[in-house]
mmCIF file of C-alpha atoms in Angstrom:
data_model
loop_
_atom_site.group_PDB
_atom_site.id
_atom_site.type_symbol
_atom_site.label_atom_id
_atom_site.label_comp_id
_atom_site.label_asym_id
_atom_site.label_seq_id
_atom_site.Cartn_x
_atom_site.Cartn_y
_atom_site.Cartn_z
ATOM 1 C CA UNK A 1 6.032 6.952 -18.736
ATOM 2 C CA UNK A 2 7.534 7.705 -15.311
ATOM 3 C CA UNK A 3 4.724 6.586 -13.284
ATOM 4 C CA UNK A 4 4.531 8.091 -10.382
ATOM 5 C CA UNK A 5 7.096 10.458 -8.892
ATOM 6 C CA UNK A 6 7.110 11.915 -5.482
ATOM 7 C CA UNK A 7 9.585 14.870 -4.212
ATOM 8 C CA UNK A 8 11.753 15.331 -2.129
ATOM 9 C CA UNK A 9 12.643 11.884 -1.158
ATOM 10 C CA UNK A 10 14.096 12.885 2.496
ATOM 11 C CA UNK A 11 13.136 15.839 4.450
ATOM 12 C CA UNK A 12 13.734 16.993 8.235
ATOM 13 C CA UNK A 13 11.358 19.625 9.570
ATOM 14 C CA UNK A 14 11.372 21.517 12.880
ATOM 15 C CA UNK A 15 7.971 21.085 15.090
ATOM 16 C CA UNK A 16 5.778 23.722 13.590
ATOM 17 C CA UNK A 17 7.306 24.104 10.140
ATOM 18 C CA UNK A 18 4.849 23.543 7.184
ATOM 19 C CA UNK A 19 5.760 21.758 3.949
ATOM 20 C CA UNK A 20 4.208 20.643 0.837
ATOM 21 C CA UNK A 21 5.145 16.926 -0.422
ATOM 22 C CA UNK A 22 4.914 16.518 -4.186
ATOM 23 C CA UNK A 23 3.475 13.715 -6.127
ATOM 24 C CA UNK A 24 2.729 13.637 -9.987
ATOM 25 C CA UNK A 25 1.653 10.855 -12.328
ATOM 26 C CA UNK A 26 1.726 10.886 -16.423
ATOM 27 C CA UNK A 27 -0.476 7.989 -16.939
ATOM 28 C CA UNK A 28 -4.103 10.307 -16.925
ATOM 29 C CA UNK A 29 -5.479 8.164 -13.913
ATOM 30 C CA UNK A 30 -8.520 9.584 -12.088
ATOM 31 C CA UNK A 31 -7.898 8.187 -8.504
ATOM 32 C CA UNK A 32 -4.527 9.444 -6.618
ATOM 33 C CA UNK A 33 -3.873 8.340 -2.769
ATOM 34 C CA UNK A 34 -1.979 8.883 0.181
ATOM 35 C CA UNK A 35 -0.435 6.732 2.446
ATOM 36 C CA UNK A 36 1.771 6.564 5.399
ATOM 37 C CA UNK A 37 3.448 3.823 6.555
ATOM 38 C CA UNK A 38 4.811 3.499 9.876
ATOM 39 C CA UNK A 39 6.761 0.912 11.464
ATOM 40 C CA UNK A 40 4.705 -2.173 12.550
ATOM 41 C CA UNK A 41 1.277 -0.483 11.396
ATOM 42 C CA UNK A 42 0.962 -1.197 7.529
ATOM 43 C CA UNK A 43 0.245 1.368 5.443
ATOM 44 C CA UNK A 44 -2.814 3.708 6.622
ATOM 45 C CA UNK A 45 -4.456 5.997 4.086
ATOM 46 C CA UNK A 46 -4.049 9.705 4.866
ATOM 47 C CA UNK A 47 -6.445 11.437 1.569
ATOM 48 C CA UNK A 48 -7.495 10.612 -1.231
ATOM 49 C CA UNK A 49 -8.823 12.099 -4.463
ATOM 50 C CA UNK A 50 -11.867 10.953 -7.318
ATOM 51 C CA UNK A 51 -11.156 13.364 -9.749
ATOM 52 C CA UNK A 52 -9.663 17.006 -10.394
ATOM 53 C CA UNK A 53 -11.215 19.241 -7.902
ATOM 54 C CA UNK A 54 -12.450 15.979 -5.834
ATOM 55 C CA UNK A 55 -10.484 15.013 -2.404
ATOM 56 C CA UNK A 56 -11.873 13.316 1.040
ATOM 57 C CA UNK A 57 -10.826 11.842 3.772
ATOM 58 C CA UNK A 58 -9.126 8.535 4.064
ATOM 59 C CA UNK A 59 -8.355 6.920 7.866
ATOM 60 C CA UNK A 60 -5.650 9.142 9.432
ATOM 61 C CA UNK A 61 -6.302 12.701 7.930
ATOM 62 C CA UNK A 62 -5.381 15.146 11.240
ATOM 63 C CA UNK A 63 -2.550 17.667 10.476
ATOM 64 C CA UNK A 64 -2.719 16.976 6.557
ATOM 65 C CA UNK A 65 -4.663 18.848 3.410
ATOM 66 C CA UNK A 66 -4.851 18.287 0.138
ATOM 67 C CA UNK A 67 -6.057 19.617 -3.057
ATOM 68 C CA UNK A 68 -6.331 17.917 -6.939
ATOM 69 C CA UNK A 69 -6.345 21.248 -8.981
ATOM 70 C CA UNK A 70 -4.734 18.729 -11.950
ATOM 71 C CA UNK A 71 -5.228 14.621 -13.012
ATOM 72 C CA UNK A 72 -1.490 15.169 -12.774
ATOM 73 C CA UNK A 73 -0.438 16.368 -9.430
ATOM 74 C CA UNK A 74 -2.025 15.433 -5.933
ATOM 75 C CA UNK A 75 0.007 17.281 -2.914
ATOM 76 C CA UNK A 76 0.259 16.922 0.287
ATOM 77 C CA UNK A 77 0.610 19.568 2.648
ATOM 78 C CA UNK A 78 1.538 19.538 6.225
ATOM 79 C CA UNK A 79 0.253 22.436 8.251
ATOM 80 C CA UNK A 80 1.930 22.732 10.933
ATOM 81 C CA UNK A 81 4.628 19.641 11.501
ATOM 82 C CA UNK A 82 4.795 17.322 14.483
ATOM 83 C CA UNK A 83 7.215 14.550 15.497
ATOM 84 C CA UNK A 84 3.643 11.798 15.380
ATOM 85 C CA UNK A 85 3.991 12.692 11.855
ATOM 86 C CA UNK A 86 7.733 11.423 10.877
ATOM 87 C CA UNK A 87 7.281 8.643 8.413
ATOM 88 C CA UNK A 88 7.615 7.325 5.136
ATOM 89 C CA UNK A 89 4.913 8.954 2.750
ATOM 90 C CA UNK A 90 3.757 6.963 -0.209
ATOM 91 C CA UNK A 91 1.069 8.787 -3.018
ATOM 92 C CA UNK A 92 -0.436 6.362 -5.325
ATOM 93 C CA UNK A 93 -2.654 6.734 -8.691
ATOM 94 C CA UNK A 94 -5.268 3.870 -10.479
ATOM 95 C CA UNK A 95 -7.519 4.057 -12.695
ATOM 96 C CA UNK A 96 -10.661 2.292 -13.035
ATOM 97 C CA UNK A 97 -10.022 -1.853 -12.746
ATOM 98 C CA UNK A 98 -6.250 -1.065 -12.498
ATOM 99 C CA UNK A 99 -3.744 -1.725 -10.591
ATOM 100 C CA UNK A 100 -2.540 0.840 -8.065
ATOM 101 C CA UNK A 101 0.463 2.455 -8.825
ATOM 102 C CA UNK A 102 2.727 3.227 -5.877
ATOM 103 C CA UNK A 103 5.051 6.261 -5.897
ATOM 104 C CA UNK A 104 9.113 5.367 -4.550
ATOM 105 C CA UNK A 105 7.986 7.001 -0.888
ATOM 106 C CA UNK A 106 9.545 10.188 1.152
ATOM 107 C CA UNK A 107 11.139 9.725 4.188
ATOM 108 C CA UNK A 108 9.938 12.361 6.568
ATOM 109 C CA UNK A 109 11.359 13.231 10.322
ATOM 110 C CA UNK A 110 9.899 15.952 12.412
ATOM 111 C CA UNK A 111 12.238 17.272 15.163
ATOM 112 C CA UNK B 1 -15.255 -0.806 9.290
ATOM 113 C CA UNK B 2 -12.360 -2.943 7.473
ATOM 114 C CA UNK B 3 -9.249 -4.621 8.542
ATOM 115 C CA UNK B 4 -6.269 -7.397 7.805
ATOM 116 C CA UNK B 5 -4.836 -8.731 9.887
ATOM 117 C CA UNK B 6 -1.624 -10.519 8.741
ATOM 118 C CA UNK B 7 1.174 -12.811 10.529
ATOM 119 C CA UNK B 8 3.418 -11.606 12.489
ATOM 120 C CA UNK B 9 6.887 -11.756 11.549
ATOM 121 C CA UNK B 10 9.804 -11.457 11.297
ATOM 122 C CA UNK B 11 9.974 -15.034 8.987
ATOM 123 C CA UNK B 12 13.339 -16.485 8.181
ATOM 124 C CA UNK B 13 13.575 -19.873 5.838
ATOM 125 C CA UNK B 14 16.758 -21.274 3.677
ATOM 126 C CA UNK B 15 16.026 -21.792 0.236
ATOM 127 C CA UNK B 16 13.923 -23.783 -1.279
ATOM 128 C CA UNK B 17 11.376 -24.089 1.923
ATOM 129 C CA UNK B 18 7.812 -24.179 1.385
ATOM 130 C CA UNK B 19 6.020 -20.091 2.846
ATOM 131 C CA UNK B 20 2.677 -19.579 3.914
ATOM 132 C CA UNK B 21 1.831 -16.330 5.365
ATOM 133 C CA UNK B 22 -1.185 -15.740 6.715
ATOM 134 C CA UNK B 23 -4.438 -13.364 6.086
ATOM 135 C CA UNK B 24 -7.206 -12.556 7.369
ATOM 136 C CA UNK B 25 -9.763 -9.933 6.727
ATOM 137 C CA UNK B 26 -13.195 -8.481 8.009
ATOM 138 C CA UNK B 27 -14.924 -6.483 5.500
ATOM 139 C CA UNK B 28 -18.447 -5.594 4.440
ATOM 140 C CA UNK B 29 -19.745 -7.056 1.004
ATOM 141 C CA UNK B 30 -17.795 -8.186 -1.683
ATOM 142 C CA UNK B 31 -14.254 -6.799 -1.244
ATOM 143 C CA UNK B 32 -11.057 -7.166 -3.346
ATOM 144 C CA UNK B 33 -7.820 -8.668 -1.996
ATOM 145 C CA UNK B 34 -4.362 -8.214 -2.936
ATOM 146 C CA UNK B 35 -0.779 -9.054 -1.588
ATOM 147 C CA UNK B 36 1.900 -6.119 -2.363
ATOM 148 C CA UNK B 37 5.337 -6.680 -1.947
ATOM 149 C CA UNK B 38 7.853 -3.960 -0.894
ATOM 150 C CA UNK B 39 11.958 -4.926 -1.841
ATOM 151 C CA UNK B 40 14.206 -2.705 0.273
ATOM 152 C CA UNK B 41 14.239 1.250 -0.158
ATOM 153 C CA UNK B 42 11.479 0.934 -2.668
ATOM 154 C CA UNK B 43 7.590 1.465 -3.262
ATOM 155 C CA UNK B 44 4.981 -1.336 -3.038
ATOM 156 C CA UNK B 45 4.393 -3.276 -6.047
ATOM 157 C CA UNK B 46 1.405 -5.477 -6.696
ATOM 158 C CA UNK B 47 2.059 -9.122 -6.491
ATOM 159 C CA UNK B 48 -1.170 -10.748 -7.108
ATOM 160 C CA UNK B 49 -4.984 -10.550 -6.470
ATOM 161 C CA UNK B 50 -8.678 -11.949 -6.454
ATOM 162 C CA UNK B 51 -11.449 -9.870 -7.067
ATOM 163 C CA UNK B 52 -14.593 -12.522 -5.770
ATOM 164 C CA UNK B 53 -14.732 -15.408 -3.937
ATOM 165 C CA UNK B 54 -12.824 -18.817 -4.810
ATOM 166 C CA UNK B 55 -10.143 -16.890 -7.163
ATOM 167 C CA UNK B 56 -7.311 -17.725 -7.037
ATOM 168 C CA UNK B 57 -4.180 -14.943 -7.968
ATOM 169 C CA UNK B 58 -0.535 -16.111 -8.761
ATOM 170 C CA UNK B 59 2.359 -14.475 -9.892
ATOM 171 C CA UNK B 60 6.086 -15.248 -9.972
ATOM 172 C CA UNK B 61 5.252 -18.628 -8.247
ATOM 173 C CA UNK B 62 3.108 -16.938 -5.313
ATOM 174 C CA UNK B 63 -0.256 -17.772 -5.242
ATOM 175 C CA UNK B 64 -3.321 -16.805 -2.968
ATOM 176 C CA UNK B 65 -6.862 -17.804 -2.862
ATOM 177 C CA UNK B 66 -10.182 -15.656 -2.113
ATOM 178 C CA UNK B 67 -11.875 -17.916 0.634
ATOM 179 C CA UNK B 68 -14.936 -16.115 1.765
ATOM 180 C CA UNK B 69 -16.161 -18.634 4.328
ATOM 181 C CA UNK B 70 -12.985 -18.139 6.348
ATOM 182 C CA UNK B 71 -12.379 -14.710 5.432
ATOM 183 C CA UNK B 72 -8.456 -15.892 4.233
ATOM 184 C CA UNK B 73 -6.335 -14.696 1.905
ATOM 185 C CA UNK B 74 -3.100 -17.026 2.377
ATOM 186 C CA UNK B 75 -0.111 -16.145 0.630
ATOM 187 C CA UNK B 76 2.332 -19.275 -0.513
ATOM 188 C CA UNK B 77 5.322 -20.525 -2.102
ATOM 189 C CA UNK B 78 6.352 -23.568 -3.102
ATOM 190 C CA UNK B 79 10.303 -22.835 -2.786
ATOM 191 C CA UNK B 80 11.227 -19.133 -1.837
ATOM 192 C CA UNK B 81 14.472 -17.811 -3.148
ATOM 193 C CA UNK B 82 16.815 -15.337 -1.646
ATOM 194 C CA UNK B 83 15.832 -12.657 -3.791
ATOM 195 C CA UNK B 84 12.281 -13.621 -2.285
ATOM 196 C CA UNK B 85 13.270 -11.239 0.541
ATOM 197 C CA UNK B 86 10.956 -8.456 1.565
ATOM 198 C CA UNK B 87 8.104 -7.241 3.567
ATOM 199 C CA UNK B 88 4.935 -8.674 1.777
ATOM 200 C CA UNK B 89 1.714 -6.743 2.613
ATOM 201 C CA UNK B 90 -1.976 -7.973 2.654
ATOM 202 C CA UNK B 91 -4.528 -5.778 1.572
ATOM 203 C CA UNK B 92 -7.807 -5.338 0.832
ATOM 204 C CA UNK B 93 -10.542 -2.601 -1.396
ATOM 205 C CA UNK B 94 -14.197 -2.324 -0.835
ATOM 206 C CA UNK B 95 -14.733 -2.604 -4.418
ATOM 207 C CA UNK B 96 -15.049 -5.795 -6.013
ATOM 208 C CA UNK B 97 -13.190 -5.542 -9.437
ATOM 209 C CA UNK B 98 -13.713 -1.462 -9.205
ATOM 210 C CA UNK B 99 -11.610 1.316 -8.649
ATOM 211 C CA UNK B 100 -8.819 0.425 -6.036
ATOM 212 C CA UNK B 101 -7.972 3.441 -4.464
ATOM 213 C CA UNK B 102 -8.895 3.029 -1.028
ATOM 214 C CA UNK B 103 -6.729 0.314 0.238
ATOM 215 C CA UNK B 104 -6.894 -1.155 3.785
ATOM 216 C CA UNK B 105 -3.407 -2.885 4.727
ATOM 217 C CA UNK B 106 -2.050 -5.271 6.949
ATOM 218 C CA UNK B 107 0.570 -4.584 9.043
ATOM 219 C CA UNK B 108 3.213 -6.265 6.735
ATOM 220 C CA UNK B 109 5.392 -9.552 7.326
ATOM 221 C CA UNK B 110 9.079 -9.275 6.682
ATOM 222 C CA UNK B 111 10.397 -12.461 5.323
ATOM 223 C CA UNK B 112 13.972 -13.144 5.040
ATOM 224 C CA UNK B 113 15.598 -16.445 2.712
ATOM 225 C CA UNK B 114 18.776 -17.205 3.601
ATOM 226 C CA UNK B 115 21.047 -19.577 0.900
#
């Protein structure tokens, strides 16, 4: 298994650019998450998905979508980029009474 | 709604000293708690947890107990190690022994062991 992967693992965007960060897991969990973490300030949950086809909103969702067409693949898409949003990105997966699995993070900077 | 709320740090001890790091949380019902630990350049990992009241989790000589009358989740060690050194993260789910996908964080301590 490789748990769960994230891509790229460093990006630099322009103010207004849009990008899509990747996250996959091969272990068939249900529940995928993402989180930002930002220095002194934890980790704060951006979105969050049930189920294929199932997403909502977690504490900090402005400037961020998401969509769970697959178990496998949860991305994360970043409309329209701003320099609030430079950070490290974590997606996680669980499944029921498990553990959460945490993804190895991508380092984001908006210019 | 739910928080942590976690010592401040930056901690520094020598080997072999005794660590406590604080945790408290506010939370409706019967919440999980956890403490993650994040090494360096890397993701979190799960260190230990409680899922009710008066558990207690351990792992790798950490240990933390689920006090509900003080709302505390305290994280210790007997005698920390230099490859003890990381940010360690308090956390807590809504669910108790359910689905933990909606996690609530503390701010994180960084703790540092010097030989």
């Amino acid at each position: 298994n490789a748990g769960v992967t994230q891509t790229p693992k460093f990006q630099v965007l322009k103010t207004g650019q849009s990008m899509t960060l990747q996250c996959a897991q091969d272990m068939n969990h249900e529940y995928m998450s993402w989180y930002r973490q930002d220095p002194g300030m934890g980790l704060r949950l951006i979105h969050y998905s049930v189920g294929a086809g199932i997403t909502d909103q977690g504490e900090v969702p402005n400037g961020y979508n998401v969509s769970r067409s697959t178990t496998e693949d949860f991305p994360l898409r970043l409309l329209s980029a701003a320099p609030s949003q430079t950070s490290v990105y974590f997606c996680a997966s669980t499944a029921s009474g498990e553990k959460q699995f945490f993804g190895p993070g991508t380092r984001l900077t908006v210019l | 709604g739910n928080s942590v709320t976690q010592m401040e740090g930056p901690v520094t001890l020598s080997e072999e000293a005794f660590l406590t790091i604080n945790c408290t949380y506010t939370a409706t019902g019967y919440p999980s708690l956890f403490w993650y630990v994040q090494y360096p350049g890397e993701g979190l990992q799960l260190l230990l947890k409680a899922t009710k009241a008066d558990d207690k989790g351990s792992n790798k000589g950490f240990e933390a107990t689920y006090r509900k009358e003080t709302t505390s989740f305290h994280l210790e060690k007997g005698s920390v190690q230099v490859s003890d050194s990381a940010v360690y993260f308090c956390a807590l789910s809504p669910n108790s022994g359910g689905s933990n996908y909606k996690l609530t964080f503390g701010k994180g301590t960084l703790l540092t062991v010097n030989p």
